[in-house]
PDB file of C-alpha atoms in Angstrom:
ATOM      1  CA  UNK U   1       0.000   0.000   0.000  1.00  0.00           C
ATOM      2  CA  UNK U   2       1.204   3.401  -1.040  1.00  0.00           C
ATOM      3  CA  UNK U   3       2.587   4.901   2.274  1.00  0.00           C
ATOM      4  CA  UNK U   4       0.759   8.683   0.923  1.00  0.00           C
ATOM      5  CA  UNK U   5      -2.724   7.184   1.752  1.00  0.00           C
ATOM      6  CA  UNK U   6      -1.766   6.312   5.658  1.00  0.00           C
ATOM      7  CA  UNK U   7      -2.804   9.940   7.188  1.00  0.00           C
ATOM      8  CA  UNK U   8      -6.053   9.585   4.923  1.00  0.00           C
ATOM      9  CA  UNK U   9      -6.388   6.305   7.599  1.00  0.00           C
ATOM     10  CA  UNK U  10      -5.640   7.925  10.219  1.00  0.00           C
ATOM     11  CA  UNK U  11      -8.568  10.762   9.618  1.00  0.00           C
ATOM     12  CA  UNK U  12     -10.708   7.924   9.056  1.00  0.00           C
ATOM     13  CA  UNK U  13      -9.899   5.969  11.875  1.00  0.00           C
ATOM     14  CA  UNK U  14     -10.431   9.213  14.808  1.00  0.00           C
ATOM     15  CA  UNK U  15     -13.736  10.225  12.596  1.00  0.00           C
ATOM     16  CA  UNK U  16     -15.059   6.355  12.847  1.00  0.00           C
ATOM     17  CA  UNK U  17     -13.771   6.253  16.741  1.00  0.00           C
ATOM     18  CA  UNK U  18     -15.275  10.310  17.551  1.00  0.00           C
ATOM     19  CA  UNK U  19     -18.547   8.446  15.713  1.00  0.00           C
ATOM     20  CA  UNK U  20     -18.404   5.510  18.189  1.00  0.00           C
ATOM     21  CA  UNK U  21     -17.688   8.163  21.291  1.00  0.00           C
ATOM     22  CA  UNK U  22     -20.443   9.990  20.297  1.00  0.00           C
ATOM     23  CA  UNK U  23     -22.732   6.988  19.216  1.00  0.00           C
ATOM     24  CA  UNK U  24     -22.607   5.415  22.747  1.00  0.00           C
ATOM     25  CA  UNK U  25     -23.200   8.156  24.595  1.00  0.00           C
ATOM     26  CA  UNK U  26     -25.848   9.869  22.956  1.00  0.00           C
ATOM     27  CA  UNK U  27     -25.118  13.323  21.627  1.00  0.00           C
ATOM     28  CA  UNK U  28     -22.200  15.098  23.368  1.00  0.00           C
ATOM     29  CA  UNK U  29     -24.867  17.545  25.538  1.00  0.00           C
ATOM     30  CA  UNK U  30     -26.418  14.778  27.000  1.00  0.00           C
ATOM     31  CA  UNK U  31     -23.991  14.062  29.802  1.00  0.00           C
ATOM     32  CA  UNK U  32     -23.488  17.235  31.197  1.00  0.00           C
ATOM     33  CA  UNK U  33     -21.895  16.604  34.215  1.00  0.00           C
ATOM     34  CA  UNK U  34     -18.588  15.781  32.239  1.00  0.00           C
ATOM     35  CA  UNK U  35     -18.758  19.175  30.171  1.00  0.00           C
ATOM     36  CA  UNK U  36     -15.095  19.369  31.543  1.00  0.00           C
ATOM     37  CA  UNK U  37     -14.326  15.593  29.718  1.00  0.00           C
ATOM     38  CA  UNK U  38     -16.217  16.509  26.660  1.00  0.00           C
ATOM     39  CA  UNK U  39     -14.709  19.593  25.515  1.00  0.00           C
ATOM     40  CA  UNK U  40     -11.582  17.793  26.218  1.00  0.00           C
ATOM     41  CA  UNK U  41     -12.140  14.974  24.126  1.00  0.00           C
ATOM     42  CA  UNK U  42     -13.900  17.215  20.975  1.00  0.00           C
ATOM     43  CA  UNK U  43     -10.069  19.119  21.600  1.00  0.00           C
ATOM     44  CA  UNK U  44      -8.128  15.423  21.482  1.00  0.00           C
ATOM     45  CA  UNK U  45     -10.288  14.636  18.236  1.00  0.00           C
ATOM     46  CA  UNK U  46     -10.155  18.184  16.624  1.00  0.00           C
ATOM     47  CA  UNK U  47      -6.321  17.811  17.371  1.00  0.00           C
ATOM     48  CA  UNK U  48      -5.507  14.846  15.573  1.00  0.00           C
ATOM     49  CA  UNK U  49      -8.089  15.735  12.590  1.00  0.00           C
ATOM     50  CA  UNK U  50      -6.007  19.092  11.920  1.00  0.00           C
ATOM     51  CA  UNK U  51      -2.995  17.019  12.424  1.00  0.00           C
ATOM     52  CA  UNK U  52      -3.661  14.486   9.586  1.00  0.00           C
ATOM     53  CA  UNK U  53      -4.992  16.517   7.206  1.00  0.00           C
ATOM     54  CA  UNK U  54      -2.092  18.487   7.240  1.00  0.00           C
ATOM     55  CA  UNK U  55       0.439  15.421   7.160  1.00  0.00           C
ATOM     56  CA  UNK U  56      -1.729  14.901   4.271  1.00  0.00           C
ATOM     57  CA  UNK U  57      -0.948  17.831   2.308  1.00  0.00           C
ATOM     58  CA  UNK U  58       2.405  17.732   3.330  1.00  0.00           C
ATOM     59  CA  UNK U  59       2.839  14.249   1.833  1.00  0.00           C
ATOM     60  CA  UNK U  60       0.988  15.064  -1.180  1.00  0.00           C
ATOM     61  CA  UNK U  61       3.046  18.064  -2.015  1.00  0.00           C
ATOM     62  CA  UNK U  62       6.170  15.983  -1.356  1.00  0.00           C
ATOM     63  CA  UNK U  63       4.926  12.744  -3.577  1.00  0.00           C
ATOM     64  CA  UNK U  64       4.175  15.494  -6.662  1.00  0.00           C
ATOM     65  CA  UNK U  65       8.325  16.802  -6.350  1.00  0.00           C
ATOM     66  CA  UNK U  66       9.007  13.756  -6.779  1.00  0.00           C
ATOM     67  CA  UNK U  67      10.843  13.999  -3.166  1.00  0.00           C
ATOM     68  CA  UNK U  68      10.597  10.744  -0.540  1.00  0.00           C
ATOM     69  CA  UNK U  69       7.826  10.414   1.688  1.00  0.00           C
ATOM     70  CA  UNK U  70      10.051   8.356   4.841  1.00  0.00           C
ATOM     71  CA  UNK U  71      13.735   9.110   5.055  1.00  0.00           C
ATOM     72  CA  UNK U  72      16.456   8.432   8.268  1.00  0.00           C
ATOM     73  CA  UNK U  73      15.417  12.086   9.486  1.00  0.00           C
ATOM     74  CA  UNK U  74      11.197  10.959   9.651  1.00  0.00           C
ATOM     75  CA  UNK U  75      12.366   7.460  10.895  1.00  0.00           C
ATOM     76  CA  UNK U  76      14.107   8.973  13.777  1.00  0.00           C
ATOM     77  CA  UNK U  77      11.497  11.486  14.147  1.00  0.00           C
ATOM     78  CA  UNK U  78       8.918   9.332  14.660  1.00  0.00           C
ATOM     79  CA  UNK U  79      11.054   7.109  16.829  1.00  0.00           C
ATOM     80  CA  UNK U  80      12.107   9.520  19.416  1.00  0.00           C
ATOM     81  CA  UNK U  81       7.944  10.994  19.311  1.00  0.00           C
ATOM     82  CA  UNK U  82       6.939   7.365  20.229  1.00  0.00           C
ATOM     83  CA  UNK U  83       9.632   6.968  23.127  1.00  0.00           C
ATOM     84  CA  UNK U  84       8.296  10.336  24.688  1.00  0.00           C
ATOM     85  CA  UNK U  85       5.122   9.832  23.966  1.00  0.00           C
ATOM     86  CA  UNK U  86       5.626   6.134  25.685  1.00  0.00           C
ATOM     87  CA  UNK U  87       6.490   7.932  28.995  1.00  0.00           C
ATOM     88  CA  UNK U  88       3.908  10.901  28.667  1.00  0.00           C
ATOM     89  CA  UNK U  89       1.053   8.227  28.523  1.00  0.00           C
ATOM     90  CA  UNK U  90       2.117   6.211  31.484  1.00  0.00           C
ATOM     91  CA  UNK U  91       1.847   9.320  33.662  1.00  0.00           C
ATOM     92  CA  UNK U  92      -1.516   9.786  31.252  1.00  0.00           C
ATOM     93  CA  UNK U  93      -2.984   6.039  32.403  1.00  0.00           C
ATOM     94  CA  UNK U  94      -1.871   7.066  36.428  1.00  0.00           C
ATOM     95  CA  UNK U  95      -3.372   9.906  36.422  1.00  0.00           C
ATOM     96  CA  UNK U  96      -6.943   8.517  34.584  1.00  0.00           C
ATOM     97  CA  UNK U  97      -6.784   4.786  37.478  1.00  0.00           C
ATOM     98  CA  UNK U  98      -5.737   7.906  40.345  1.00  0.00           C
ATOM     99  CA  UNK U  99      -9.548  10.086  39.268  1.00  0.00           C
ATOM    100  CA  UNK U 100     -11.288   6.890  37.923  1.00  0.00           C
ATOM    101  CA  UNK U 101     -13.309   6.826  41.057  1.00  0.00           C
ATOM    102  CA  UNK U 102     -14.182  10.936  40.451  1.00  0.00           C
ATOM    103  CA  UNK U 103     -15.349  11.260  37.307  1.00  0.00           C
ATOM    104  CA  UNK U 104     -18.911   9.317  36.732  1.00  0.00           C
ATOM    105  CA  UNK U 105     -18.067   7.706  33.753  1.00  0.00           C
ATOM    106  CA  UNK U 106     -17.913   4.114  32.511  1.00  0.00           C
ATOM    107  CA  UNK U 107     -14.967   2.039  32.013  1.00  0.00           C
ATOM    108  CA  UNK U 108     -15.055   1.434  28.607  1.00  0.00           C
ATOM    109  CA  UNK U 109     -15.499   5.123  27.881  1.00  0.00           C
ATOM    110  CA  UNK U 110     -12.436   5.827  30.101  1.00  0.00           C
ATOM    111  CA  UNK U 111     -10.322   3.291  28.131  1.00  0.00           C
ATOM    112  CA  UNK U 112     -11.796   5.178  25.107  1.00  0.00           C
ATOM    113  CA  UNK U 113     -10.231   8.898  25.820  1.00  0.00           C
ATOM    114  CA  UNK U 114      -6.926   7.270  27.444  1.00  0.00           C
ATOM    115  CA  UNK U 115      -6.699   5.838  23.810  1.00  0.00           C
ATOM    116  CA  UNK U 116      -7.329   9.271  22.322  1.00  0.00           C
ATOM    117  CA  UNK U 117      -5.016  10.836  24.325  1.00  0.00           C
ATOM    118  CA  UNK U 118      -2.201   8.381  23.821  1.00  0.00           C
ATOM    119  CA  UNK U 119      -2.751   9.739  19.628  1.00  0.00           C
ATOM    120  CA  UNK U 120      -2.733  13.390  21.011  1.00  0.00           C
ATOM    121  CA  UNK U 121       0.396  13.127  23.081  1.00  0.00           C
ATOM    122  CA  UNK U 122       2.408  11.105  19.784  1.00  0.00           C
ATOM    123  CA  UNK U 123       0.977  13.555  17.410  1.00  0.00           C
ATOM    124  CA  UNK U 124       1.863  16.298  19.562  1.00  0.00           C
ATOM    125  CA  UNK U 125       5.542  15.330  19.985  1.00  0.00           C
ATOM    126  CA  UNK U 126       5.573  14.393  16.516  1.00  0.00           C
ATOM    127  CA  UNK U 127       4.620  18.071  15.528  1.00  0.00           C
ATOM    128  CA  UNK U 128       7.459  19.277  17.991  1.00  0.00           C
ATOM    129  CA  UNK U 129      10.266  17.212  16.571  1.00  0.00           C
ATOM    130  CA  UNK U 130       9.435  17.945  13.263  1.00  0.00           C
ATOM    131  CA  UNK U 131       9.633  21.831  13.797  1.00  0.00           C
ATOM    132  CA  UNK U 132      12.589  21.352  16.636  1.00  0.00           C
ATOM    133  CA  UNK U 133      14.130  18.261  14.450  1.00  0.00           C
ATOM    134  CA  UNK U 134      16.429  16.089  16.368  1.00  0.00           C
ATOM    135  CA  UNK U 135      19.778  15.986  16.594  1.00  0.00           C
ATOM    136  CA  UNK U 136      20.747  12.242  17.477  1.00  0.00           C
TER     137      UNK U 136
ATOM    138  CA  UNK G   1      28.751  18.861  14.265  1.00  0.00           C
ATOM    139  CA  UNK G   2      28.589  22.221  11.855  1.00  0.00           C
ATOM    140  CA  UNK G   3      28.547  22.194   7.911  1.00  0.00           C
ATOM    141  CA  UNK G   4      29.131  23.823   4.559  1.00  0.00           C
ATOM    142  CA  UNK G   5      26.190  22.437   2.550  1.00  0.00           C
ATOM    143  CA  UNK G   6      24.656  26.201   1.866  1.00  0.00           C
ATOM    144  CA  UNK G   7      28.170  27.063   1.069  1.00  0.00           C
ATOM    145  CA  UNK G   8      28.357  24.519  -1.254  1.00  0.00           C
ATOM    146  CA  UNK G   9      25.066  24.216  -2.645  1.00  0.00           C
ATOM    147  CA  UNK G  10      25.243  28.344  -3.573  1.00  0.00           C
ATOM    148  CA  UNK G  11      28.696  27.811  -5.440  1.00  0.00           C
ATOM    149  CA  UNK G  12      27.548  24.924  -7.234  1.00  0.00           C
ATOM    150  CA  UNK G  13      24.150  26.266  -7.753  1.00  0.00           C
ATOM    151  CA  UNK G  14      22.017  23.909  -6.532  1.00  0.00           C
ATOM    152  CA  UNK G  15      18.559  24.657  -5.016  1.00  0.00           C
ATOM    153  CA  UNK G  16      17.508  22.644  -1.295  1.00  0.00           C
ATOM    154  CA  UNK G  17      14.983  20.860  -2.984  1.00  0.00           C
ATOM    155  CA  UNK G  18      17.419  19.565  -5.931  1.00  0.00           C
ATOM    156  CA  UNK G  19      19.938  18.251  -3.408  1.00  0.00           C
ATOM    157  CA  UNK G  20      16.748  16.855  -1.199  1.00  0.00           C
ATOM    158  CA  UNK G  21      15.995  14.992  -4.798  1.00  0.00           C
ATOM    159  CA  UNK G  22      19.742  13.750  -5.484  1.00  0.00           C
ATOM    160  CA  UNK G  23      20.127  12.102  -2.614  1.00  0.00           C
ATOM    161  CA  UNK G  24      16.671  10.710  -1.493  1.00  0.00           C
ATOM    162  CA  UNK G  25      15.428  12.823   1.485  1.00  0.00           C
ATOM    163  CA  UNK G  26      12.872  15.116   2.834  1.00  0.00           C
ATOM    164  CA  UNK G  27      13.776  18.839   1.563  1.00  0.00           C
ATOM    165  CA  UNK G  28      13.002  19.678   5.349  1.00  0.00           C
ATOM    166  CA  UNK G  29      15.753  16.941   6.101  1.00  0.00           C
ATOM    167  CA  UNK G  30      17.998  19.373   4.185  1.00  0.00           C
ATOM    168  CA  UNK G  31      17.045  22.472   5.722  1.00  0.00           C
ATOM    169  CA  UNK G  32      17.538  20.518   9.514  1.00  0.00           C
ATOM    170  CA  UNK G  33      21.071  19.663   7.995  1.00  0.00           C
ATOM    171  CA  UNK G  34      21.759  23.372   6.803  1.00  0.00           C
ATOM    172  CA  UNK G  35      20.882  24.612  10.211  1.00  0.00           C
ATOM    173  CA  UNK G  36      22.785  21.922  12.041  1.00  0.00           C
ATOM    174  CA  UNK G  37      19.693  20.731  13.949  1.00  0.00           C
ATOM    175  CA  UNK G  38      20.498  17.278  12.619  1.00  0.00           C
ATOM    176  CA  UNK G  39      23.303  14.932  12.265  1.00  0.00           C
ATOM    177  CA  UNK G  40      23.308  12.762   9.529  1.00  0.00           C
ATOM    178  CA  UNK G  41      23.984   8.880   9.084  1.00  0.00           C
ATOM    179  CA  UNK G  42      27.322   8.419   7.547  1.00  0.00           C
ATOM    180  CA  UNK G  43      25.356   7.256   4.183  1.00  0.00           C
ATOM    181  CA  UNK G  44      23.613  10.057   3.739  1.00  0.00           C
ATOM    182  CA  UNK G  45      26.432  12.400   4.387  1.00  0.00           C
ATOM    183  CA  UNK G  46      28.119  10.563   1.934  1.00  0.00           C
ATOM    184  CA  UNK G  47      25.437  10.892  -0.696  1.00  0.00           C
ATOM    185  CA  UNK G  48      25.523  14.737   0.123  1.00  0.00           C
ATOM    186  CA  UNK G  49      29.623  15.011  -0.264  1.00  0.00           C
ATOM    187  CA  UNK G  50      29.611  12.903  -3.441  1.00  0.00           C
ATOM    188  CA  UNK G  51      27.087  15.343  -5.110  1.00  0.00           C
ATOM    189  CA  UNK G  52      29.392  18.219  -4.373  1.00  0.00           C
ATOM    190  CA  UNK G  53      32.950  16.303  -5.256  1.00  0.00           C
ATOM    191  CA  UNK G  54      33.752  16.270  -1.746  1.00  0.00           C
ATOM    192  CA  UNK G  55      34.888  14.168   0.777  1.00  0.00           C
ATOM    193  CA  UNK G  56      32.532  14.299   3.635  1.00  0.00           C
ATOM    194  CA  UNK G  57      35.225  15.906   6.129  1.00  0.00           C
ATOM    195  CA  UNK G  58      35.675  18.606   3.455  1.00  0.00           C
ATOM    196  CA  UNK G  59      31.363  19.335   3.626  1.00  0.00           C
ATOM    197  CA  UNK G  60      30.784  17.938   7.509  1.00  0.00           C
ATOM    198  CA  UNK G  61      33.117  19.702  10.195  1.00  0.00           C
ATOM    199  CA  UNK G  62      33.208  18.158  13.247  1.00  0.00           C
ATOM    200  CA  UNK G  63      34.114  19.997  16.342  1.00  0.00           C
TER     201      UNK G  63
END
């Protein structure tokens, strides 16, 4: 599979996974005493839709010069974005099992933004490194 | 690890995205280079000197 259709995916995927959110728990008004949670998890998802579409473009632009899509630079990028991110999501998951007991929500919906917001925190580090770059 | 690839690339005439082209990467991985936010493998900064005529200690400085 042509690697200039994975962002494409990934819009699909966090449109087909907001649709599920939003699916089983009725429109995103209805619980109301999360209005905290929601907005929240709208942000997460309006993150990582931004965040693709402009990977998108980006690859497009770069498969119409004729330039590579993945070189040792991207690798390394996306290397060192999953190792952060790796760490940033443990305290993530600690700090969702420490306020599980607060937040009147059900498990499955928990397990649902912790997901989400293990794709925010890579995509966000992946945004940084590619602006910052990395060095080694 | 400092450089002389915009040296270079202005006295041979050769734009970021034509050297990004020649040897296979990302024109940002170029401009990272340029700057010196990135160090490169040994392969690719001998792709970069071999476009130039180089060898790679005469394009890659190292401290």
């Amino acid at each position: 599979m042509n690697k200039i259709y994975l962002p494409f995916l990934i819009i699909t995927y966090v449109l087909i996974l907001a649709g599920i959110g939003i699916f089983k728990t009725g429109t995103i008004d209805s619980y109301s005493d999360n209005t905290l949670l929601e907005y929240f998890f709208v942000a997460m998802i309006s993150i990582l839709f931004i965040a693709g579409i402009i990977l998108s473009i980006k690859r497009y632009k770069s498969e119409k010069q004729g330039l590579s899509i993945h070189d040792e630079m991207s690798a390394k990028i996306v290397n060192k974005s999953a190792s952060y991110s790796f760490y940033l999501s443990l305290v993530m998951w600690i700090v969702i099992i420490f306020y599980q007991s607060k937040v009147n929500l059900d498990g499955s919906i928990l397990i649902g933004y912790g997901m989400i917001g293990m794709a925010t925190i890579f995509i966000i580090f992946l945004t940084y490194f590619n602006f910052k770059g990395v060095k080694n | 690890m400092n450089n002389r690839i915009k040296e270079l690339r202005a006295r041979h005439n050769i734009t970021q995205l034509e050297l990004a082209t020649r040897v296979k990467v990302r024109r940002e991985t170029i401009i990272f280079l340029e700057k010196g936010k990135y160090n490169p493998s040994l392969k690719l900064a001998r792709d970069v000197a071999q476009v130039f005529n180089k060898p790679i200690e005469d394009v890659f400085l190292f401290d």
